[in-house]
Short mmCIF file of C-alpha atoms in Angstrom, two decimals:
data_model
loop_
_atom_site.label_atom_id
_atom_site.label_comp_id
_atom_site.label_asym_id
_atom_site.label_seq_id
_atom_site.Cartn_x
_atom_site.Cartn_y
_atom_site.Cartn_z
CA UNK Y 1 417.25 207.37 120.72
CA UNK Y 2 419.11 204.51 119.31
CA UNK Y 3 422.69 203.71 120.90
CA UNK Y 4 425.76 204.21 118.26
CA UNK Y 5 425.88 202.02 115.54
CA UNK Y 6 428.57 201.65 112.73
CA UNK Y 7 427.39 203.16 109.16
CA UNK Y 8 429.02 200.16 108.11
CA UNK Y 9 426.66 196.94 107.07
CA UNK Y 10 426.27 194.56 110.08
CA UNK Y 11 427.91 191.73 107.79
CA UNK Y 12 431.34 193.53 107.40
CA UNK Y 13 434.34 192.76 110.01
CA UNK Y 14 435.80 196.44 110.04
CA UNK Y 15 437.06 197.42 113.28
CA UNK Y 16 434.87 200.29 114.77
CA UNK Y 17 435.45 203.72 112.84
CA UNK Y 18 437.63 206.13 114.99
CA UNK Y 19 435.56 209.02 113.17
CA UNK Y 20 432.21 210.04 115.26
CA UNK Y 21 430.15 212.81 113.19
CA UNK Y 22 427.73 214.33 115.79
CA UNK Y 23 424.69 216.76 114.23
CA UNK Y 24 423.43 219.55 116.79
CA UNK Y 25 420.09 219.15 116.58
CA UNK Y 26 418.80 222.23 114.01
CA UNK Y 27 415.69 222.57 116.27
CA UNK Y 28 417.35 223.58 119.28
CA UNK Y 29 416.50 220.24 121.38
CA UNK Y 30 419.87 219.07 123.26
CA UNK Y 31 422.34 216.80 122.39
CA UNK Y 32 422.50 213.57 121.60
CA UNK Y 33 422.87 211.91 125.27
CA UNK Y 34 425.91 209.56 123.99
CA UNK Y 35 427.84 212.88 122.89
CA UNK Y 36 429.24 213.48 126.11
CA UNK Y 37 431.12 209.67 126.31
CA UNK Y 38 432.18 210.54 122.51
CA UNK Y 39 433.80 213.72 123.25
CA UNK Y 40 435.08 212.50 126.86
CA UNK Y 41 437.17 210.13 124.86
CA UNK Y 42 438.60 212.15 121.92
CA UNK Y 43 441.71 213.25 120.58
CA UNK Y 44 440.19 215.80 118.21
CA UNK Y 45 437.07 217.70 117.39
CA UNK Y 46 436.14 219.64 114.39
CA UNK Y 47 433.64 221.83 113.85
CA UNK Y 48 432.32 225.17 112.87
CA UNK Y 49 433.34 227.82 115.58
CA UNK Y 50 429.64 227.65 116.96
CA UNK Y 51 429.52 223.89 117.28
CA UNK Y 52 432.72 224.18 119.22
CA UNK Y 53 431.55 227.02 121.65
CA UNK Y 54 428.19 224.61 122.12
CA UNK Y 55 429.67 221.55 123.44
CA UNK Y 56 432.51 220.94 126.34
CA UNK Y 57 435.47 219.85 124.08
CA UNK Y 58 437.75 218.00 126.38
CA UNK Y 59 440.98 219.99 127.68
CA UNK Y 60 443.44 217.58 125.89
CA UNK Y 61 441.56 217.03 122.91
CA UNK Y 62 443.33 219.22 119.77
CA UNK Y 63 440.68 221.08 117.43
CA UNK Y 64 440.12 221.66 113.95
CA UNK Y 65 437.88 225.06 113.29
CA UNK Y 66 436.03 224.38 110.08
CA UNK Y 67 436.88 226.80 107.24
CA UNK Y 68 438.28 224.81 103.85
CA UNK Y 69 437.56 221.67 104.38
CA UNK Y 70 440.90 219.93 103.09
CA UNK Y 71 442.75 220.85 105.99
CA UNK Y 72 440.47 218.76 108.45
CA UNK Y 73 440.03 216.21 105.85
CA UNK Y 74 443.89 215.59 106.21
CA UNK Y 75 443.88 216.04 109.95
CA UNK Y 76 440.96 213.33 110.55
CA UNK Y 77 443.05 211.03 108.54
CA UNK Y 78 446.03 211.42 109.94
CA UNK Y 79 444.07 211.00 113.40
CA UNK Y 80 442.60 207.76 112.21
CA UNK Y 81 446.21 206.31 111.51
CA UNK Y 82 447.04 207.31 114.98
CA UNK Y 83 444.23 205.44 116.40
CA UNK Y 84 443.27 208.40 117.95
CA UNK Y 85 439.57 208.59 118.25
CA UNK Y 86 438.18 212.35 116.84
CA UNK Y 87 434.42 213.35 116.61
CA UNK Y 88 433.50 215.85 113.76
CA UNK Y 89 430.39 218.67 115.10
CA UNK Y 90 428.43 219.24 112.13
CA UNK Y 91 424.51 220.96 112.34
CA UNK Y 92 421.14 219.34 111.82
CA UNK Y 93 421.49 215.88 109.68
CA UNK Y 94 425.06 215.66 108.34
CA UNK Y 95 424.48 213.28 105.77
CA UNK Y 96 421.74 215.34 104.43
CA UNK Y 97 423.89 217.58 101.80
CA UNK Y 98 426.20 217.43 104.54
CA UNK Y 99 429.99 216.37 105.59
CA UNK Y 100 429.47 212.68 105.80
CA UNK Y 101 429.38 212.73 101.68
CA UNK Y 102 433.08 214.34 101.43
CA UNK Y 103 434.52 212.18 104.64
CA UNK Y 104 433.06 209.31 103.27
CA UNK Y 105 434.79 210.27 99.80
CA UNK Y 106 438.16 210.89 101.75
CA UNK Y 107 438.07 207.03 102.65
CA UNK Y 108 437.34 208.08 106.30
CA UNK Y 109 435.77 205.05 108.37
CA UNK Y 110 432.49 207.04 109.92
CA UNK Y 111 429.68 206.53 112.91
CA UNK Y 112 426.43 209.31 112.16
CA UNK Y 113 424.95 210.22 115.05
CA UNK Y 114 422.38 212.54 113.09
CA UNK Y 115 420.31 215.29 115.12
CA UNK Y 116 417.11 216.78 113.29
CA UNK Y 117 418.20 218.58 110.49
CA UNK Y 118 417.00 222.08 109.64
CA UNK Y 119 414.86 220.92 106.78
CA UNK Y 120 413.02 218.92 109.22
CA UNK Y 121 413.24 221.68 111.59
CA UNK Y 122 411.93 223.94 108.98
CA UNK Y 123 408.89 222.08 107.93
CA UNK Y 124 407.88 220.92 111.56
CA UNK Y 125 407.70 225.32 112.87
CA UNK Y 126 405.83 225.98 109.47
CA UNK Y 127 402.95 223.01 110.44
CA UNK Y 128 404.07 221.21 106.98
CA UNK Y 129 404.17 217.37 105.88
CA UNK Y 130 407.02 217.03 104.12
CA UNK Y 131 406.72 213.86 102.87
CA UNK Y 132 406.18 214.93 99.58
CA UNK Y 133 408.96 217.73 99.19
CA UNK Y 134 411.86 217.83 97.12
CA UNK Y 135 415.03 218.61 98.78
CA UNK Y 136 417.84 220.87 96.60
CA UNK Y 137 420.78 222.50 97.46
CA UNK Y 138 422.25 225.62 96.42
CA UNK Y 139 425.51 225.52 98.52
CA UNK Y 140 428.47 225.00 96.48
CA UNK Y 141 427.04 224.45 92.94
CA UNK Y 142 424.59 226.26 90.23
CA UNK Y 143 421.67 227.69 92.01
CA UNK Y 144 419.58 227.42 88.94
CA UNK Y 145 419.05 223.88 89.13
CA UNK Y 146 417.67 224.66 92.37
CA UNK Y 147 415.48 227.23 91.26
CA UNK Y 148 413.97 225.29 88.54
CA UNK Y 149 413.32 222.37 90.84
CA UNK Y 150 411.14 225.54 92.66
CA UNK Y 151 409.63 226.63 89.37
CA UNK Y 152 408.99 222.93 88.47
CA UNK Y 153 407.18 221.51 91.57
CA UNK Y 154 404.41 222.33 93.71
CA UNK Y 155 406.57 221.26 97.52
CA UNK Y 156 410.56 221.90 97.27
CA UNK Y 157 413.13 223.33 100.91
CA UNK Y 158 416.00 224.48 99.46
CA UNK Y 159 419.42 224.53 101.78
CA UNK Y 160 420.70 228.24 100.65
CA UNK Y 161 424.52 229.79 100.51
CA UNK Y 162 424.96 233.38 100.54
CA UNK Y 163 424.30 234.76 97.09
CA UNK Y 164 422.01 231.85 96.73
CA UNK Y 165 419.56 232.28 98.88
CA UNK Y 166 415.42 233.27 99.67
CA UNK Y 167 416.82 237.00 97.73
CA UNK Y 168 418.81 235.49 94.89
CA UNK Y 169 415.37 232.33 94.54
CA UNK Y 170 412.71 234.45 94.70
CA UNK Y 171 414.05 236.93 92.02
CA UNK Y 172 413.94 234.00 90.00
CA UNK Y 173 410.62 232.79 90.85
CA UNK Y 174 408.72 236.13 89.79
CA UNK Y 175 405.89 235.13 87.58
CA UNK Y 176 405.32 231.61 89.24
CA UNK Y 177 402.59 231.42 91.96
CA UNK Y 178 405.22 230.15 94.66
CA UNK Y 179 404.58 231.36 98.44
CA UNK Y 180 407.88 231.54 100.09
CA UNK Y 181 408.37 230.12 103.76
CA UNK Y 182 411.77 231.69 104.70
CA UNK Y 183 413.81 229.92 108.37
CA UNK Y 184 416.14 231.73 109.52
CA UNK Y 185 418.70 231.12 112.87
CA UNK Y 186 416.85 227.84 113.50
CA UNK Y 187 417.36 226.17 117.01
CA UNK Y 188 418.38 229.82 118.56
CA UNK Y 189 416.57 232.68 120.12
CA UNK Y 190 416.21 234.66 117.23
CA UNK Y 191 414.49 232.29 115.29
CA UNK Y 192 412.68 233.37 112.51
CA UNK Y 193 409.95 231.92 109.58
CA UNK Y 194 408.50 234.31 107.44
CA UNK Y 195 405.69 233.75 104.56
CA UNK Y 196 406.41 235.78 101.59
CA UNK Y 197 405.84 236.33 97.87
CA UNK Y 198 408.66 235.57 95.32
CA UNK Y 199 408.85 239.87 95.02
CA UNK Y 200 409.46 240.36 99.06
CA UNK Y 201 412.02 237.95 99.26
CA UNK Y 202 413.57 239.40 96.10
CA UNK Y 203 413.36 242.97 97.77
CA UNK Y 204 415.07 241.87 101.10
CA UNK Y 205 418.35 240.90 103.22
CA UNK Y 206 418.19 237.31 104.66
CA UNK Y 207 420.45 235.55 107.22
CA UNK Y 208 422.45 233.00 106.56
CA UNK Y 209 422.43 230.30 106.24
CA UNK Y 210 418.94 229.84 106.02
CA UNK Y 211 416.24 227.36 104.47
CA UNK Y 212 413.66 228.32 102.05
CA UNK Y 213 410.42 226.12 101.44
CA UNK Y 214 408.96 226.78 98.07
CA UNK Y 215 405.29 225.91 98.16
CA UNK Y 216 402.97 226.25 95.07
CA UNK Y 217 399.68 228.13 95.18
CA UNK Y 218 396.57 227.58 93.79
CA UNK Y 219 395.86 228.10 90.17
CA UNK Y 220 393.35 231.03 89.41
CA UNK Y 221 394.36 232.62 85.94
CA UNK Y 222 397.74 233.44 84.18
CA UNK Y 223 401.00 231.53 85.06
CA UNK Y 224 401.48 228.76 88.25
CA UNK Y 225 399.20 226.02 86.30
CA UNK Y 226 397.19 223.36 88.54
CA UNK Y 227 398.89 221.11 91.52
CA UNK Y 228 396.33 218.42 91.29
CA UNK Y 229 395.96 215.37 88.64
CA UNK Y 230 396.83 212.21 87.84
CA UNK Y 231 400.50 213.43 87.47
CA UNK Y 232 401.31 214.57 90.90
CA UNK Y 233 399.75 215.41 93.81
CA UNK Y 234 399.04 218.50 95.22
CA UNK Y 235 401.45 218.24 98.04
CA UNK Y 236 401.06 222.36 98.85
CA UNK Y 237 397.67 220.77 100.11
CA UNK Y 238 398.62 218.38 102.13
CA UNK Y 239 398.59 215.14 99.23
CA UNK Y 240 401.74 213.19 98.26
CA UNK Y 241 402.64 210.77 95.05
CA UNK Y 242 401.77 207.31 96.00
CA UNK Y 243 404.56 206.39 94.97
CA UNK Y 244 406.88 208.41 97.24
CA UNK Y 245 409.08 210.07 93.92
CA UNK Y 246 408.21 213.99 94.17
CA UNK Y 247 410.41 214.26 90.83
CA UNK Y 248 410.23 210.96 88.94
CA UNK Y 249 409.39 209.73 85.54
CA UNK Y 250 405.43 209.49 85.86
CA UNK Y 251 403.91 206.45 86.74
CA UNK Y 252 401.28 206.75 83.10
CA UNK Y 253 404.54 207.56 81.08
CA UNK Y 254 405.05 210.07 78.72
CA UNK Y 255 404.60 210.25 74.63
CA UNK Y 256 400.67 209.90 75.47
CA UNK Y 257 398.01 209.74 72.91
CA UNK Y 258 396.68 212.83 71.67
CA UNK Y 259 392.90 211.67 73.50
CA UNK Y 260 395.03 212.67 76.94
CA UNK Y 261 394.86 216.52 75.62
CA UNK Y 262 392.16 218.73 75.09
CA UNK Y 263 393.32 220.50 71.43
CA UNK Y 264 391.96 221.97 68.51
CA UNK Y 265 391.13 220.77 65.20
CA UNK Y 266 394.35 218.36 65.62
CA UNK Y 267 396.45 221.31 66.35
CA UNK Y 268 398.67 219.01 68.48
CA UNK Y 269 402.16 217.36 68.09
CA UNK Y 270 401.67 213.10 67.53
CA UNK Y 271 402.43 211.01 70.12
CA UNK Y 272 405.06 209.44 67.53
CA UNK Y 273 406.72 213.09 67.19
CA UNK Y 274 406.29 214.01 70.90
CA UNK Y 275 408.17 211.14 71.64
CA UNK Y 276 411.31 212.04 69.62
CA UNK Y 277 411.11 215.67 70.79
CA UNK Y 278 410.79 215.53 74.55
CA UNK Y 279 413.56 212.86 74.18
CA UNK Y 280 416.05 215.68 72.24
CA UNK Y 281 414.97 217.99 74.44
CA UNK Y 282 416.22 216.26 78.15
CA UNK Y 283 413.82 217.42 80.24
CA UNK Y 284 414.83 216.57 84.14
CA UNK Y 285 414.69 218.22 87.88
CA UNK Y 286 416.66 221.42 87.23
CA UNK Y 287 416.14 222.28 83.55
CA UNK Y 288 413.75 224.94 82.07
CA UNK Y 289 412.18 224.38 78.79
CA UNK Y 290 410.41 226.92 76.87
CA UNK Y 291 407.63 225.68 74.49
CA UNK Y 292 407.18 227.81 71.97
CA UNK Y 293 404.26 228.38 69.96
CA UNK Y 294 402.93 225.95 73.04
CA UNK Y 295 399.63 225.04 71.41
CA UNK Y 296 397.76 222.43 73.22
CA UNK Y 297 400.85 222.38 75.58
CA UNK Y 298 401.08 218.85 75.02
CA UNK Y 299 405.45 218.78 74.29
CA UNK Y 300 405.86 221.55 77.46
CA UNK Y 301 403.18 219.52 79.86
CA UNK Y 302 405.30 216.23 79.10
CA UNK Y 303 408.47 218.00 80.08
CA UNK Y 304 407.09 219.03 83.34
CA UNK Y 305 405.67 215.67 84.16
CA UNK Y 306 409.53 214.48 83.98
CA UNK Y 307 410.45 216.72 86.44
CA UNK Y 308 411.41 219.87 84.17
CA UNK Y 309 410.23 223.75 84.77
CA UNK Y 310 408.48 224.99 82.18
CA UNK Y 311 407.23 228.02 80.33
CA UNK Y 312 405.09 228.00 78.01
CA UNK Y 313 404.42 230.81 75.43
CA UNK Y 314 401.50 231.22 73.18
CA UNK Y 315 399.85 233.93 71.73
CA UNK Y 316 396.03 232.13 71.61
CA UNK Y 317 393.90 233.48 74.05
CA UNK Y 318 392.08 230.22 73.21
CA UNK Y 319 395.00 227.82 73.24
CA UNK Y 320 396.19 229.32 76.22
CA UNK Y 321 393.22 228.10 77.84
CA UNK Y 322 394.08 225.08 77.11
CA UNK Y 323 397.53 225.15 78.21
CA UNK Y 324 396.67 225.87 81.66
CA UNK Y 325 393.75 222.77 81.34
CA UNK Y 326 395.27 220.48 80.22
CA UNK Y 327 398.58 220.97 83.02
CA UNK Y 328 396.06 220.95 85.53
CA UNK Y 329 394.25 217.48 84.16
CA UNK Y 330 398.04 216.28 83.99
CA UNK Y 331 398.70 217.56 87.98
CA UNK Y 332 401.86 219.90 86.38
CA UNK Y 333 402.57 223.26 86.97
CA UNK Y 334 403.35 224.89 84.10
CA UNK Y 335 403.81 228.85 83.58
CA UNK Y 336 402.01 230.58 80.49
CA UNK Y 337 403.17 233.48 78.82
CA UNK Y 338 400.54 234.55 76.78
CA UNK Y 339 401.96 236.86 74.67
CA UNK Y 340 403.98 236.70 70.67
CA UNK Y 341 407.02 235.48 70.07
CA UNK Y 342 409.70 236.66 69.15
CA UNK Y 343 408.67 239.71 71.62
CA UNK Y 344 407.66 237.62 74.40
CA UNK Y 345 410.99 236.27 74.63
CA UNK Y 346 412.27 238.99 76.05
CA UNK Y 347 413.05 239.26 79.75
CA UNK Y 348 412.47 235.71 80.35
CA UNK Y 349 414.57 233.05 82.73
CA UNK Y 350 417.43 231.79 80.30
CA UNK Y 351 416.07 228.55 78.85
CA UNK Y 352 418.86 224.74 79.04
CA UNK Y 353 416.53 223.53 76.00
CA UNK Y 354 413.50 225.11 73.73
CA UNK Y 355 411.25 223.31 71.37
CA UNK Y 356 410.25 225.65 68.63
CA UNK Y 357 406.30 224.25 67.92
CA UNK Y 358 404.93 227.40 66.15
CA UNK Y 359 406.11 231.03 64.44
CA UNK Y 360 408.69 231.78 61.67
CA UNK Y 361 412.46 232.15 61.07
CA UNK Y 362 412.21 235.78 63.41
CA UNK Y 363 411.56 233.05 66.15
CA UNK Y 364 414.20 230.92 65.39
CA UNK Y 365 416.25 233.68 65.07
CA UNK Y 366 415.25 234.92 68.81
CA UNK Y 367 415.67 231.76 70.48
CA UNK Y 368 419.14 230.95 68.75
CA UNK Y 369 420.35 234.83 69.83
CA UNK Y 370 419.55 233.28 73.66
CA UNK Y 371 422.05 230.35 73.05
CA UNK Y 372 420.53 227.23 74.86
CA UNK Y 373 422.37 224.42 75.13
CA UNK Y 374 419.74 222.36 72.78
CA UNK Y 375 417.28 223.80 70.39
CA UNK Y 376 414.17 221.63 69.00
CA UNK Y 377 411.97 222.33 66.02
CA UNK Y 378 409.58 220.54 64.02
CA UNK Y 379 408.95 221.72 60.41
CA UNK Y 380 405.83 220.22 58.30
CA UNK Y 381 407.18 222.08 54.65
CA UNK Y 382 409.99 220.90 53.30
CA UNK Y 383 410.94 224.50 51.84
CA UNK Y 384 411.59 225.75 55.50
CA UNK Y 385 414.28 223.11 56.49
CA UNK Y 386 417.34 224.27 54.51
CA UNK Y 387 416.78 227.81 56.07
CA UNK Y 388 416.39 226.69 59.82
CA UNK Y 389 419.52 224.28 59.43
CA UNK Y 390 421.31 227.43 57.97
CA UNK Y 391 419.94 229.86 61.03
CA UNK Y 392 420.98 227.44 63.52
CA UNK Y 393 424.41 226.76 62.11
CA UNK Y 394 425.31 230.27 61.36
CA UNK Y 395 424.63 230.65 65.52
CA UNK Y 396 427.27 227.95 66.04
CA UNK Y 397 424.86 225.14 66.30
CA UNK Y 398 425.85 221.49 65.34
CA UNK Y 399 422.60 220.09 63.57
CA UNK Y 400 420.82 216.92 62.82
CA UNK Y 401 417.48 216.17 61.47
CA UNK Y 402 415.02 213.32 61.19
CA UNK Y 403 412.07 212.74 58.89
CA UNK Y 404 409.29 210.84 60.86
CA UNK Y 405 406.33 209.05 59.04
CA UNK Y 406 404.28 207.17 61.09
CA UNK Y 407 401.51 204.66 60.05
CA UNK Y 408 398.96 203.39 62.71
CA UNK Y 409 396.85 200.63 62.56
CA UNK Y 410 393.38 201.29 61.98
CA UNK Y 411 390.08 199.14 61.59
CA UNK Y 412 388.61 198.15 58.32
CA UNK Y 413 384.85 196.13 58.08
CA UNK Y 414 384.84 192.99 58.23
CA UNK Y 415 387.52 192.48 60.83
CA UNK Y 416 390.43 193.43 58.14
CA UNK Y 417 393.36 196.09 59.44
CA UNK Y 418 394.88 198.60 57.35
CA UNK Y 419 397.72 201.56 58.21
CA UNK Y 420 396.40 204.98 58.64
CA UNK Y 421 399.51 207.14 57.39
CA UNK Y 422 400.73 210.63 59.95
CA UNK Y 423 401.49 213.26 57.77
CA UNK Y 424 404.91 213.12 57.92
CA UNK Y 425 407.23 215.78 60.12
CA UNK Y 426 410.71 216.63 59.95
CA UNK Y 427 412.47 216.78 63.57
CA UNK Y 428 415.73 218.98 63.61
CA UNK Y 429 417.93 219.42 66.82
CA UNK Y 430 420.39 222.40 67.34
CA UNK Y 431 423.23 221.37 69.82
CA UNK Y 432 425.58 224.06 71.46
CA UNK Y 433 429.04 222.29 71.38
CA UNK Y 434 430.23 221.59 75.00
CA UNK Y 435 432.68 224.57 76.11
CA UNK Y 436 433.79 222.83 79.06
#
């Protein structure tokens, strides 16, 4: 391995940092070989209890025992005023979701030695390229976003907490077709990986901390929609984006012509529409959007291909079909619920935003009792506008609408162009007012 280097760029004149961060390597493999010099020479070491136990921690050299972190923060800073070297123990990669992102935010001048970190560890004991995966956290913050990251894409390891972990995830991911790859004690002799469905993890006790790989299986019929297309890849397969970005904004963009979608009789939302919509609704890596009254799927398949999770509910037999064809052509997984709203709603994940495509006021009504943070609607007769601004008002909703007419250009003989009006569409957006 490569000797210590500063974190800092080559160009700046900083003296060396007094701060060493040393990962244990999550696999089990030894030390780094320069950790023995690092430690020989310090003045204090902090670490988890473990991390101290696993290394020879000179006999002069005070120690920090990680718990709240504040405390050590203060201690390594008072060390570095002292000039007194100190090494922080940390596991796996620590600037993977790790310490180096709080020292770093403390001011503290830092040298990361990393080690291999337990996603890596994970991947490598399960036979898996990785190269493709999405890498969440659930430590310290909302688990959902974590979980609809899993819902949304075919490859994700997710770095658990207790009460946020391979129990708490796959709960959440009943109904998706997700097989669970569950590490646990990684790098010791009681290491464990386990392949599960969403309902065994749900229905057992894990260890933590532990690291669950979400991968997505193949589509047959139902929910779990396609991991192949010109979206992304199917990385539970062994493929990978070319362009290295497991969650970004597609490469073919978004607000695509109604020729990308199989659909019926026009049934479909206009590129012009879609546009406005997906926009209102803020689809990212994290969120889940319902689509209901889904149709072609055209609104939900665009949310996914932004990164989004996304159910989609329609009560078609036919259009469900094409729901689940048209997120495979588009390399999305989307999860149908083919069943009627308002009923459907019931029992499913609690939604950040829903687009309302299809069904009456009882469905408004439904989605509004849920209280997502945005709702989305799009209302062809003018008689039903007054009512769904009154509905989504009366449920504390702040709302705005927008008529959209839309003329494209179209051929005429002889070489002439004329505009070929849309019929037109109003667009209204329900906003819950921030509470925090």
């Amino acid at each position: 391995m490569a000797p210590l280097t500063p974190s800092e760029p080559v160009a700046r004149t900083e003296p060396v940092a007094s701060v060493t961060v040393v990962g244990l390597d999550a696999a089990g493999a030894p030390p780094h070989p320069a950790l023995a010099s690092v430690l020989a020479a310090a003045g204090l070491v902090v670490g988890a209890a473990r991390h101290l136990a696993a290394v020879p921690v000179p006999a002069g050299a005070d120690t920090v025992t990680l718990g709240p972190l504040a405390p050590a923060v203060r201690r390594l800073a008072e060390a570095v005023a002292a000039g007194v070297p100190a090494v922080v123990l940390a596991s796996g990669d620590p600037g993977l979701f790790g310490i180096v992102r709080r020292l770093r935010a403390a001011g503290l001048p830092l040298r990361v030695v990393p080690a291999v970190s337990s996603v890596a560890a994970a991947f490598a004991r399960a036979g898996l390229p990785w190269d493709g995966a999405a890498v969440v956290t659930a430590h310290g913050r909302d688990p959902r976003a974590a979980l609809n990251a899993c819902r949304a894409l075919p490859l994700v390891a997710v770095l658990t907490a207790p009460g946020a972990g391979a129990a708490e995830l796959g709960a959440g991911l009943v109904g998706w077709s997700r097989r669970l790859l569950v590490a646990e004690h990684l790098g010791t002799d009681a290491e464990r990986i386990r392949a599960v469905t969403p309902e065994q993890a749900a229905a057992e006790s894990w260890a933590d901390p532990h690291v669950l790989l979400s991968l997505a299986e193949p589509a047959s019929t139902g929910c779990g929609v396609g991991t192949a297309g010109a979206g992304q890849s199917a990385l539970a397969t062994g493929g990978m984006r070319v362009d290295n970005q497991p969650a970004a904004a597609p490469a073919g963009g978004w607000a695509l012509p109604e020729t990308r979608y199989a659909h019926r009789d026009s049934m479909i939302s206009k590129s012009e529409v879609r546009a406005l919509v997906v926009a209102r609704l803020r689809p990212r890596l994290g969120r889940l959007i319902w689509d209901v009254g889904a149709g072609s799927g055209s609104v939900g398949i665009e949310c996914a291909l932004l990164g989004a999770a996304v159910l989609a509910v329609e009560q078609d037999r036919g259009a469900g079909a094409t729901i689940q064809a048209n997120a495979a052509a588009h390399g999305v997984n989307v999860r149908l619920v083919a069943a009627r709203a308002p009923e459907a709603l019931a029992g499913l994940p609690e939604p950040d935003a829903v687009f309302v495509g299809g069904g009456g006021v009882d469905v408004l009504a439904a989605v509004a009792a849920r209280r997502p943070e945005r709702v989305v609607l799009t209302l062809a007769a003018l008689d039903r506008v007054a009512p769904a601004v009154g509905l989504l008002r009366a449920a504390g909703y702040t709302v705005e609408g927008v008529q959209l007419s839309a003329a494209r250009l179209a051929d005429l003989p002889g070489g002439s162009i004329r505009l070929a009006a849309t019929n037109p569409v109003v667009v209204l957006t329900g906003e819950r007012p921030c509470t925090t």
